[in-house]
Coordinates of C-alpha atoms and ligand atoms in Angstrom, one line a residue:
X1 CA -47.6 3.5 -1.3
X2 CA -44.4 5.8 -0.9
X3 CA -44.7 8.8 1.7
X4 CA -47.2 10.7 -0.5
X5 CA -49.8 7.7 -0.7
X6 CA -48.9 7.1 -4.1
X7 CA -48.3 3.8 -5.8
X8 CA -44.8 3.0 -6.0
X9 CA -44.1 2.6 -10.2
X10 CA -41.3 0.2 -10.8
X11 CA -38.4 2.0 -12.4
X12 CA -37.9 0.7 -16.2
X13 CA -34.0 -0.4 -15.7
X14 CA -32.5 -1.3 -19.3
X15 CA -30.8 -4.5 -19.5
X16 CA -27.1 -5.2 -20.4
X17 CA -27.1 -7.6 -23.6
X18 CA -25.6 -10.7 -21.5
X19 CA -27.3 -13.3 -23.8
X20 CA -24.0 -12.1 -25.8
X21 CA -22.0 -14.4 -23.7
X22 CA -21.4 -18.0 -22.8
X23 CA -19.9 -19.4 -19.4
X24 CA -16.9 -20.2 -19.7
X25 CA -16.3 -24.5 -19.2
X26 CA -15.0 -25.5 -16.1
X27 CA -12.4 -28.8 -16.5
X28 CA -13.9 -31.4 -14.3
X29 CA -11.7 -32.0 -11.0
X30 CA -14.5 -33.5 -8.5
X31 CA -11.5 -34.6 -6.6
X32 CA -9.4 -31.1 -6.6
X33 CA -7.0 -31.1 -3.8
X34 CA -5.8 -27.5 -3.7
X35 CA -9.1 -26.2 -1.5
X36 CA -7.4 -27.4 1.6
X37 CA -3.5 -26.2 1.0
X38 CA -2.4 -23.3 3.4
X39 CA 0.0 -21.1 1.5
X40 CA 3.5 -21.6 3.8
X41 CA 5.9 -20.1 1.5
X42 CA 6.8 -17.5 -0.5
X43 CA 7.5 -18.9 -4.1
X44 CA 9.7 -18.2 -6.9
X45 CA 9.1 -14.1 -7.9
X46 CA 9.5 -13.2 -10.9
X47 CA 9.0 -9.4 -12.3
X48 CA 7.6 -8.9 -15.7
X49 CA 7.3 -5.0 -15.2
X50 CA 10.2 -3.9 -17.4
X51 CA 8.4 -6.7 -20.2
X52 CA 4.9 -6.8 -20.4
X53 CA 4.5 -3.8 -17.5
X54 CA 6.4 -1.9 -20.0
X55 CA 4.5 -2.7 -22.8
X56 CA 1.7 -2.2 -21.5
X57 CA 2.2 1.9 -20.9
X58 CA 0.9 4.6 -23.2
X59 CA 4.8 6.0 -23.2
X60 CA 7.1 3.2 -22.7
X61 CA 9.5 4.0 -20.5
X62 CA 12.6 5.5 -21.2
X63 CA 16.3 3.7 -21.0
X64 CA 17.0 5.8 -17.9
X65 CA 13.5 4.5 -16.3
X66 CA 14.1 1.4 -17.3
X67 CA 17.1 1.4 -15.2
X68 CA 15.7 3.1 -12.1
X69 CA 13.3 0.7 -12.5
X70 CA 15.7 -2.2 -12.5
X71 CA 17.9 -0.9 -10.1
X72 CA 13.8 -0.7 -7.6
X73 CA 13.3 -4.6 -8.6
X74 CA 17.2 -5.3 -7.5
X75 CA 16.9 -3.9 -4.3
X76 CA 13.6 -5.2 -3.4
X77 CA 15.1 -8.6 -4.1
X78 CA 13.6 -10.1 -7.4
X79 CA 16.3 -13.0 -8.2
X80 CA 14.7 -13.0 -11.6
X81 CA 13.9 -10.3 -13.6
X82 CA 12.3 -10.1 -17.5
X83 CA 14.0 -7.5 -18.7
X84 CA 12.2 -7.3 -22.2
X85 CA 11.3 -8.7 -25.6
X86 CA 15.0 -7.9 -27.1
X87 CA 14.3 -8.8 -30.4
X88 CA 10.8 -6.7 -30.8
X89 CA 12.0 -3.6 -29.8
X90 CA 15.5 -2.1 -30.2
X91 CA 15.0 -0.4 -26.8
X92 CA 14.5 -3.3 -25.1
X93 CA 17.6 -4.5 -26.8
X94 CA 20.0 -2.3 -26.3
X95 CA 19.1 -2.1 -22.3
X96 CA 19.7 -6.0 -22.2
X97 CA 23.4 -4.8 -23.8
X98 CA 23.7 -2.0 -21.5
X99 CA 23.1 -4.6 -18.4
X100 CA 25.2 -7.0 -19.1
X101 CA 28.1 -5.0 -21.0
X102 CA 28.1 -2.5 -17.4
X103 CA 27.7 -5.7 -15.3
X104 CA 24.9 -4.8 -13.7
X105 CA 23.4 -7.7 -13.2
X106 CA 24.5 -9.2 -9.5
X107 CA 25.4 -12.5 -8.5
X108 CA 22.6 -14.6 -8.2
X109 CA 20.2 -12.4 -10.5
X110 CA 18.9 -14.0 -14.0
X111 CA 17.6 -11.9 -16.3
X112 CA 14.7 -13.1 -18.3
X113 CA 14.1 -12.3 -22.4
X114 CA 10.4 -12.9 -23.9
X115 CA 10.2 -14.3 -27.8
X116 CA 7.9 -15.3 -29.6
X117 CA 8.6 -18.7 -30.9
X118 CA 9.8 -17.5 -34.6
X119 CA 13.2 -18.4 -36.0
X120 CA 14.8 -15.1 -36.9
X121 CA 13.6 -13.5 -33.4
X122 CA 15.3 -16.4 -31.4
X123 CA 18.3 -15.6 -32.8
X124 CA 18.0 -11.9 -32.3
X125 CA 17.1 -12.8 -28.8
X126 CA 20.2 -14.9 -28.4
X127 CA 22.4 -11.9 -29.7
X128 CA 20.9 -10.0 -27.1
X129 CA 22.0 -12.1 -24.2
X130 CA 25.2 -12.9 -25.3
X131 CA 27.8 -12.5 -22.3
X132 CA 25.5 -13.0 -19.7
X133 CA 26.0 -15.4 -17.0
X134 CA 22.4 -16.5 -16.3
X135 CA 19.3 -16.3 -18.7
X136 CA 15.9 -17.5 -19.0
X137 CA 15.0 -17.4 -22.4
X138 CA 11.5 -17.3 -22.7
X139 CA 9.5 -18.6 -25.2
X140 CA 6.1 -18.5 -26.0
X141 CA 3.4 -19.5 -28.5
X142 CA -0.4 -18.9 -28.0
X143 CA -1.9 -22.0 -28.0
X144 CA -5.5 -21.3 -26.9
X145 CA -8.5 -22.4 -29.3
X146 CA -9.7 -19.6 -30.7
X147 CA -6.5 -17.9 -31.2
X148 CA -5.9 -21.5 -33.6
X149 CA -9.1 -21.0 -35.3
X150 CA -8.9 -17.5 -35.9
X151 CA -5.6 -15.9 -36.0
X152 CA -3.5 -19.2 -36.8
X153 CA -5.2 -21.5 -38.6
X154 CA -3.4 -23.8 -37.4
X155 CA -4.2 -27.7 -36.1
X156 CA -2.8 -29.3 -32.5
X157 CA -0.2 -30.6 -34.7
X158 CA 1.0 -27.4 -36.5
X159 CA 0.7 -25.6 -33.1
X160 CA 2.8 -28.6 -31.4
X161 CA 5.2 -28.3 -34.4
X162 CA 6.1 -24.5 -34.9
X163 CA 6.6 -25.0 -30.7
X164 CA 8.7 -27.8 -30.8
X165 CA 11.6 -26.4 -33.6
X166 CA 11.2 -23.4 -32.1
X167 CA 12.6 -24.7 -28.6
X168 CA 15.0 -27.0 -30.7
X169 CA 16.9 -23.3 -32.4
X170 CA 16.8 -22.5 -28.7
X171 CA 18.6 -25.1 -27.7
X172 CA 20.9 -25.0 -30.5
X173 CA 21.6 -21.4 -29.7
X174 CA 21.7 -22.6 -25.8
X175 CA 24.4 -25.4 -26.5
X176 CA 26.8 -22.5 -28.7
X177 CA 26.1 -19.7 -25.4
X178 CA 27.0 -22.2 -22.7
X179 CA 30.2 -22.7 -24.7
X180 CA 30.5 -19.0 -24.1
X181 CA 29.7 -19.5 -20.3
X182 CA 26.2 -18.3 -20.2
X183 CA 23.5 -20.7 -18.6
X184 CA 20.1 -21.0 -20.3
X185 CA 17.1 -22.1 -18.7
X186 CA 14.3 -21.8 -20.9
X187 CA 10.5 -21.1 -19.7
X188 CA 8.2 -22.2 -22.1
X189 CA 4.4 -20.5 -21.9
X190 CA 1.7 -21.7 -23.6
X191 CA -0.2 -18.6 -24.5
X192 CA -3.6 -17.8 -23.1
X193 CA -3.2 -21.3 -21.3
X194 CA -6.8 -20.8 -19.7
X195 CA -8.1 -20.6 -23.0
X196 CA -6.5 -23.8 -24.1
X197 CA -7.7 -27.4 -24.3
X198 CA -6.0 -28.6 -21.1
X199 CA -5.5 -32.0 -22.5
X200 CA -3.5 -29.4 -25.4
X201 CA -1.7 -27.9 -22.8
X202 CA -0.4 -30.9 -21.5
X203 CA 0.1 -32.5 -24.6
X204 CA 2.4 -29.2 -25.6
X205 CA 4.3 -28.5 -22.9
X206 CA 5.0 -32.0 -22.6
X207 CA 6.6 -32.2 -26.3
X208 CA 8.3 -28.7 -25.8
X209 CA 9.8 -30.5 -22.5
X210 CA 11.1 -33.8 -24.9
X211 CA 13.1 -31.5 -27.3
X212 CA 14.6 -29.1 -24.6
X213 CA 15.2 -32.1 -21.9
X214 CA 15.2 -30.9 -18.9
X215 CA 16.3 -32.7 -15.5
X216 CA 15.7 -32.6 -11.9
X217 CA 18.4 -30.8 -11.5
X218 CA 18.1 -28.5 -15.0
X219 CA 14.4 -27.9 -14.4
X220 CA 12.5 -26.3 -17.9
X221 CA 10.0 -23.7 -17.0
X222 CA 6.5 -24.0 -17.4
X223 CA 4.9 -20.6 -18.0
X224 CA 0.7 -21.2 -17.4
X225 CA -0.7 -18.3 -18.2
X226 CA -4.0 -16.6 -17.7
X227 CA -3.3 -13.9 -21.0
X228 CA -7.1 -12.8 -20.4
X229 CA -8.7 -13.6 -17.6
X230 CA -11.7 -15.2 -17.9
X231 CA -13.4 -16.9 -15.1
X232 CA -12.8 -17.1 -11.0
X233 CA -9.8 -17.8 -9.9
X234 CA -11.1 -21.7 -8.4
X235 CA -11.8 -22.4 -12.2
X236 CA -7.9 -21.4 -12.7
X237 CA -6.6 -23.5 -9.0
X238 CA -8.3 -26.2 -10.8
X239 CA -7.3 -26.0 -14.7
X240 CA -3.7 -26.1 -12.7
X241 CA -4.0 -28.4 -10.4
X242 CA -5.2 -30.9 -13.7
X243 CA -2.7 -29.6 -15.7
X244 CA 0.1 -30.5 -12.7
X245 CA -2.0 -34.3 -12.0
X246 CA -1.1 -35.1 -16.0
X247 CA 2.0 -33.9 -16.9
X248 CA 4.8 -36.4 -16.8
X249 CA 8.3 -35.9 -14.9
X250 CA 6.7 -32.8 -13.1
X251 CA 10.0 -33.1 -11.1
X252 CA 11.5 -31.8 -14.0
X253 CA 9.8 -28.3 -14.8
X254 CA 9.0 -25.7 -12.6
X255 CA 5.4 -24.7 -12.7
X256 CA 4.8 -20.7 -13.2
X257 CA 2.2 -18.7 -13.4
X258 CA 1.0 -15.3 -15.3
X259 CA -2.3 -13.5 -14.3
X260 CA -3.3 -11.2 -15.9
X261 CA -6.9 -9.0 -14.1
X262 CA -9.4 -8.7 -16.6
X263 CA -11.7 -9.8 -14.0
X264 CA -10.1 -8.1 -11.1
X265 CA -8.9 -10.8 -9.4
X266 CA -5.3 -11.3 -10.7
X267 CA -4.0 -12.1 -6.6
X268 CA -6.5 -14.3 -6.1
X269 CA -5.9 -16.3 -8.9
X270 CA -1.9 -16.9 -8.7
X271 CA -2.7 -17.2 -5.0
X272 CA -5.2 -20.1 -5.4
X273 CA -2.6 -21.1 -8.5
X274 CA 0.1 -21.8 -5.5
X275 CA -2.2 -23.9 -3.2
X276 CA -2.6 -25.9 -6.6
X277 CA 0.5 -26.9 -6.9
X278 CA 2.5 -23.9 -8.3
X279 CA 6.1 -22.7 -7.7
X280 CA 6.8 -19.4 -9.3
X281 CA 4.8 -16.4 -9.5
X282 CA 5.2 -13.5 -12.4
X283 CA 3.4 -10.1 -11.8
X284 CA 4.4 -6.3 -11.7
X285 CA 5.1 -3.8 -9.1
X286 CA 1.2 -2.7 -8.2
X287 CA -0.1 -4.9 -10.8
X288 CA 0.8 -2.8 -14.4
X289 CA 0.6 -4.8 -17.6
X290 CA -1.6 -4.8 -20.1
X291 CA -5.1 -4.0 -19.7
X292 CA -6.5 -4.3 -16.9
X293 CA -2.8 -5.3 -15.6
X294 CA -0.6 -8.6 -14.1
X295 CA -0.9 -10.0 -10.7
X296 CA 0.2 -7.4 -8.3
X297 CA 3.6 -9.3 -6.6
X298 CA 3.3 -6.3 -4.0
X299 CA 0.2 -7.1 -2.6
X300 CA 0.7 -10.9 -3.1
X301 CA 3.8 -11.3 -0.9
X302 CA 2.2 -8.7 1.4
X303 CA -0.4 -10.7 2.0
X304 CA 1.6 -13.8 2.6
X305 CA 3.7 -11.1 5.5
X306 CA 0.8 -10.3 6.8
X307 CA 0.1 -14.6 7.4
X308 CA 3.4 -14.4 8.9
X309 CA 5.2 -15.6 5.9
X310 CA 8.3 -14.5 4.8
X311 CA 7.9 -12.3 1.8
X312 CA 11.4 -12.6 0.5
X313 CA 10.9 -9.4 -0.8
X314 CA 12.1 -6.5 1.0
X315 CA 9.0 -3.9 0.8
X316 CA 9.8 -1.6 3.9
X317 CA 9.9 1.2 2.0
X318 CA 6.3 1.5 0.0
X319 CA 6.2 5.1 -0.2
X320 CA 9.4 4.7 -2.2
X321 CA 8.4 2.0 -4.1
X322 CA 5.6 4.3 -5.0
X323 CA 7.2 7.1 -6.0
X324 CA 9.7 4.8 -8.3
X325 CA 6.8 2.6 -9.9
X326 CA 4.9 6.6 -10.7
X327 CA 7.9 7.7 -12.1
X328 CA 8.9 5.6 -14.5
X329 CA 5.3 4.3 -15.5
X330 CA 3.3 7.4 -14.9
X331 CA 0.4 5.7 -13.6
X332 CA -0.3 7.1 -10.3
X333 CA -1.3 4.4 -7.6
X334 CA -4.4 4.8 -6.2
X335 CA -5.5 6.0 -2.8
X336 CA -7.1 2.5 -2.0
X337 CA -4.0 0.2 -3.5
X338 CA -3.9 -2.4 -1.0
X339 CA -0.8 -2.1 1.6
X340 CA 0.2 1.4 -0.6
X341 CA -2.5 3.4 -1.1
X342 CA -2.3 7.0 0.8
X343 CA -5.8 5.6 2.5
X344 CA -4.9 2.3 3.3
X345 CA -4.4 2.4 6.7
X346 CA -6.6 6.0 7.7
X347 CA -10.0 5.8 9.4
X348 CA -12.1 8.8 9.2
X349 CA -14.9 7.0 10.8
X350 CA -14.9 7.7 14.5
X351 CA -15.8 3.5 15.9
X352 CA -12.9 2.6 13.8
X353 CA -10.6 4.9 14.9
X354 CA -11.6 4.8 18.8
X355 CA -10.9 0.7 17.6
X356 CA -7.6 1.4 16.3
X357 CA -6.6 3.1 19.4
X358 CA -7.4 0.7 21.9
X359 CA -6.0 -1.9 19.9
X360 CA -2.9 0.0 19.7
X361 CA -2.7 0.6 23.3
X362 CA -3.5 -3.3 24.0
X363 CA -0.8 -4.3 21.6
X364 CA 2.0 -2.5 22.7
X365 CA 1.9 -4.1 26.2
X366 CA -0.6 -7.3 26.4
X367 CA -0.3 -9.3 22.6
X368 CA 3.9 -10.6 23.4
X369 CA 4.3 -8.9 19.8
X370 CA 1.6 -10.3 17.8
X371 CA -0.2 -7.8 15.9
X372 CA -4.2 -7.6 16.5
X373 CA -5.4 -4.2 15.7
X374 CA -8.9 -4.0 14.4
X375 CA -9.3 -2.2 11.5
X376 CA -5.0 -2.8 10.6
X377 CA -4.0 -6.2 8.7
X378 CA -0.6 -5.3 9.3
X379 CA 1.2 -2.5 11.4
X380 CA 1.9 0.7 8.9
X381 CA 5.1 0.8 10.7
X382 CA 6.4 -2.1 8.9
X383 CA 6.2 -0.6 5.3
X384 CA 7.5 2.9 6.2
X385 CA 4.1 4.2 7.4
X386 CA 3.4 5.2 10.6
X387 CA 0.6 5.2 13.5
X388 CA -0.2 8.7 13.1
X389 CA -1.2 8.3 10.3
X390 CA -4.0 5.9 10.7
X391 CA -6.4 8.3 12.2
X392 CA -7.6 11.4 9.9
X393 CA -10.6 13.5 10.4
X394 CA -13.6 14.3 8.3
X395 CA -17.4 15.0 8.9
X396 CA -17.2 11.7 10.1
X397 CA -14.5 11.6 13.3
X398 CA -16.3 11.4 16.9
X399 CA -14.0 13.5 19.9
X400 CA -12.0 10.4 19.5
X401 CA -10.3 11.2 16.0
X402 CA -9.4 14.8 17.5
X403 CA -8.1 13.4 20.6
X404 CA -5.8 11.1 18.6
X405 CA -4.3 14.0 16.6
X406 CA -3.7 16.4 19.1
X407 CA -2.0 13.0 21.4
X408 CA -0.1 12.1 18.4
X409 CA 0.8 15.5 16.4
X410 CA 1.5 18.0 19.3
X411 CA 1.5 16.1 22.9
X412 CA -1.4 17.4 23.8
X413 CA -3.6 15.0 25.7
X414 CA -6.8 16.9 26.7
X415 CA -9.1 16.1 30.1
X416 CA -12.2 14.7 28.7
X417 CA -14.3 17.8 29.7
X418 CA -12.2 19.9 27.5
X419 CA -12.4 17.6 24.9
X420 CA -16.3 17.6 24.8
X421 CA -16.4 21.5 24.7
X422 CA -13.4 21.2 22.1
X423 CA -15.8 18.1 19.5
X424 CA -18.8 21.3 18.3
X425 CA -15.7 23.1 17.5
X426 CA -14.6 20.8 15.1
X427 CA -17.6 19.0 14.6
X428 CA -18.8 22.4 13.0
X429 CA -15.6 23.4 11.2
X430 CA -15.9 20.1 9.4
X431 CA -19.3 20.3 8.1
X432 CA -17.5 22.4 5.8
X433 CA -16.8 19.7 4.2
X434 CA -13.3 17.8 4.0
X435 CA -10.4 16.4 5.9
X436 CA -9.3 18.5 8.7
X437 CA -5.7 18.1 8.5
X438 CA -4.0 18.3 12.2
X439 CA -2.7 22.1 11.9
X440 CA -5.7 23.3 11.5
X441 CA -7.3 21.2 14.3
X442 CA -3.8 22.9 16.0
X443 CA -5.5 26.3 15.2
X444 CA -9.0 25.5 16.0
X445 CA -7.8 24.4 19.7
X446 CA -5.6 27.5 20.5
X447 CA -8.1 29.8 18.8
X448 CA -10.2 28.2 21.1
X449 CA -8.5 27.8 24.3
X450 CA -5.1 29.8 23.9
X451 CA -5.4 33.0 21.7
X452 CA -9.4 34.0 23.6
X453 CA -10.8 37.1 23.1
X454 CA -11.7 38.8 25.8
X455 CA -11.3 41.8 28.1
X456 CA -8.1 40.7 29.3
X457 CA -4.5 40.4 27.7
X458 CA -1.0 39.9 29.8
X459 CA 1.3 42.6 28.9
X460 CA 4.2 41.7 31.4
X461 CA 4.7 40.3 35.0
X462 CA 7.5 40.1 37.6
X463 CA 7.9 37.6 40.6
X464 CA 8.8 38.9 43.9
X465 CA 9.7 37.5 47.3
X466 CA 6.8 38.0 49.7
X467 CA 6.7 37.4 53.8
X468 CA 7.9 34.0 54.8
X469 CA 8.1 31.5 52.3
X470 CA 5.6 33.5 50.2
X471 CA 5.4 35.0 46.3
X472 CA 4.2 38.0 45.4
X473 CA 3.1 39.0 42.0
X474 CA 3.2 42.5 40.1
X475 CA 1.9 42.4 36.4
X476 CA 0.0 44.4 33.5
X477 CA -3.1 43.5 32.4
X478 CA -4.6 45.8 29.3
X479 CA -7.7 45.5 29.7
X480 CA -9.4 47.3 26.9
X481 CA -7.6 50.1 25.9
X482 CA -6.4 50.5 29.1
X483 CA -3.3 49.1 31.3
X484 CA -4.2 48.6 34.4
X485 CA -1.1 47.4 37.3
X486 CA -2.0 44.3 39.9
X487 CA -0.2 42.8 42.5
X488 CA -0.5 40.4 44.8
X489 CA 0.8 37.5 47.4
X490 CA 0.3 33.7 47.8
X491 CA 2.0 30.7 48.3
X492 CA 3.4 30.3 44.5
X493 CA 3.2 32.6 42.0
X494 CA -0.2 30.9 40.7
X495 CA -1.7 31.9 43.8
X496 CA 0.2 35.7 43.7
X497 CA -1.7 35.9 40.4
X498 CA -4.9 34.2 40.9
X499 CA -5.0 37.0 44.5
X500 CA -4.2 40.0 42.1
X501 CA -6.8 39.4 39.8
X502 CA -9.4 39.3 42.4
X503 CA -8.3 42.1 44.4
X504 CA -7.2 44.7 41.9
X505 CA -9.9 43.7 38.9
X506 CA -12.6 42.7 41.2
X507 CA -12.4 39.4 39.0
X508 CA -14.0 36.0 41.3
X509 CA -11.2 33.7 40.5
X510 CA -12.2 30.1 41.7
X511 CA -9.3 27.2 40.3
X512 CA -10.5 24.2 40.5
X513 CA -8.5 22.3 38.6
X514 CA -4.8 22.6 37.3
X515 CA -2.6 20.5 34.8
X516 CA 0.6 21.4 33.6
X517 CA 3.4 18.8 31.4
X518 CA 5.6 19.3 28.9
X519 CA 5.1 19.1 25.6
X520 CA 8.7 18.0 24.3
X521 CA 12.0 17.5 25.1
X522 CA 14.9 19.6 25.3
X523 CA 15.2 23.2 25.4
X524 CA 13.1 24.3 23.0
X525 CA 10.6 22.6 25.3
X526 CA 7.0 24.3 25.8
X527 CA 4.8 23.5 28.5
X528 CA 1.3 23.5 28.3
X529 CA -1.3 24.5 31.1
X530 CA -4.9 23.6 31.3
X531 CA -6.6 24.8 33.8
X532 CA -10.5 25.2 35.0
X533 CA -12.5 28.0 36.6
X534 CA -15.8 27.9 38.1
X535 CA -18.1 31.1 38.4
X536 CA -20.8 31.7 41.0
X537 CA -23.2 29.6 38.9
X538 CA -20.8 26.4 39.3
X539 CA -20.2 26.8 35.8
X540 CA -17.1 25.8 34.5
X541 CA -14.6 27.2 31.9
X542 CA -11.6 26.1 30.8
X543 CA -8.0 27.9 29.6
X544 CA -4.8 26.9 28.0
X545 CA -1.4 28.4 28.0
X546 CA 1.5 27.3 26.6
X547 CA 5.1 28.7 27.0
X548 CA 8.7 28.0 27.2
X549 CA 8.2 29.4 30.9
X550 CA 5.6 27.4 33.2
X551 CA 5.2 30.3 35.0
X552 CA 4.0 32.4 31.8
X553 CA 2.0 29.4 30.5
X554 CA 0.1 29.2 34.3
X555 CA -0.8 32.8 33.6
X556 CA -2.1 32.8 30.0
X557 CA -4.1 29.8 30.8
X558 CA -5.8 31.8 33.4
X559 CA -6.5 34.9 31.5
X560 CA -8.0 32.3 28.8
X561 CA -9.8 30.9 30.9
X562 CA -11.5 34.1 32.2
X563 CA -12.0 35.5 28.8
X564 CA -13.4 32.4 27.8
X565 CA -16.0 33.1 31.1
X566 CA -17.1 36.6 30.0
X567 CA -17.1 35.3 25.7
Ligands
KIV601 O1 -0.2 -12.6 -20.6 C1 0.7 -13.0 -21.4 O2 0.7 -14.4 -21.5 C2 1.7 -13.2 -21.6 C3 3.2 -13.9 -22.0 C4 3.9 -13.4 -23.0 C5 3.6 -15.3 -21.6 O3 2.2 -11.8 -21.7
ZN602 ZN1 1.3 -10.8 -19.9

């Protein structure tokens, strides 16, 4: 029954045509060991931004953009970079020539070039890499059951022959290149590995190894792509553990992974793949790549970092990485992109803000440098952010958020009763929707407590010596249209000013609390005075004064408090 006591009818929700699809058949591996493994060191990273990433762009990168991306990748510390598919694209060919001819490949960095298993493409690719010191020749052909049947109409034997003949060709070119000073490492990808029968994947990789003749010192790279992600990451890990167990001469191969993200688990698949024994990971910055993208190397590396593992990439200037990536790919990085999005270290909710504040206070003094702050998996400072950005205010935020903004952006620490009084002002403002930026909160604060509309305005004042240690204050106060001269004597300037207000203006003034401190350092330092007065009914009124001069700030706070009383 619903509120009107009517029977609730079942909504008629239409069905998706799920019968059209079949569940992915997992490999049988009941004695799998990978779930007990723990990732404890960074893999060999290989960026494919300039190839897979570039291939997937609406507007492929211009030569300048490629160069910009290339320099960023070098700066981040990539030692292996797939720089293009030179036989398929003249721009890629020219780019490879440019970085070789202009000596732009630093020592210790190896460029990688992709090539299909076809004779003329292999020759052209080898032409592109002449003159480089180290090259990974990335040879691939599809091995999947479906593609063999639908696309190539080839038997297993024919596909193996295609791969081995291509390998022999690469080997012949590599021998020639070697004599000219170019070391070639072969990377072989059975493309669509995850959709290939596992025994066939092993068979073809083994056949390629037989031709290439890798050694323990000169390993081949076997790259096992989930060209289209088709199953949960644990199934990929099972496939990898199965492959590694069955591959003859495993010690002569580097097992590399190249995941895509069709099911949204490209990073997870690569992580479980590492647990299953892989050595190397291909991927891109923020996961740019075909369709839903590649494994996001930033997320994967930062995940390791957050576990206390050296990621062996430098990601400390995340905003700049985002900027270069957006500029080169023309794809915006999402505000919730792990570790890099604008909102990923931000709490709007009051309870989260409070926990972060307490956690931060504790981490500064009590955890021996170990990061333990609720809701923040890492210290934003480590990626070039700041603690300030963790708290932002909207209608979900409480007083804690407001206090945080005033403290961290303006150095103002409000006494709790004043904060309680200010909080509804902010709550009301935030009901208009959206975020309240620090400047808006600050303006609301000064409107409410500093520049208070009311009967009195301080025009000017003078302090004179009084009898003994006492002080005299003469001031001019605008009261409506009139300027009134007031004068009083007291033990200090504030006492004297209050005495003047009481005696001349007949304004009862009972100060019960007074705080004053400096807001910032140096000659531009501003003083803040926060004053509390009570009226005859013991009602409290707060006023705040701001000035470079502490006496002016104090007098301002008194006028503000009195004006608020009359408001
Ligand atoms: O996704 C893929 O399979 C590829 C290969 C060329 C390695 O990009
Ligand atoms: Zn790919």
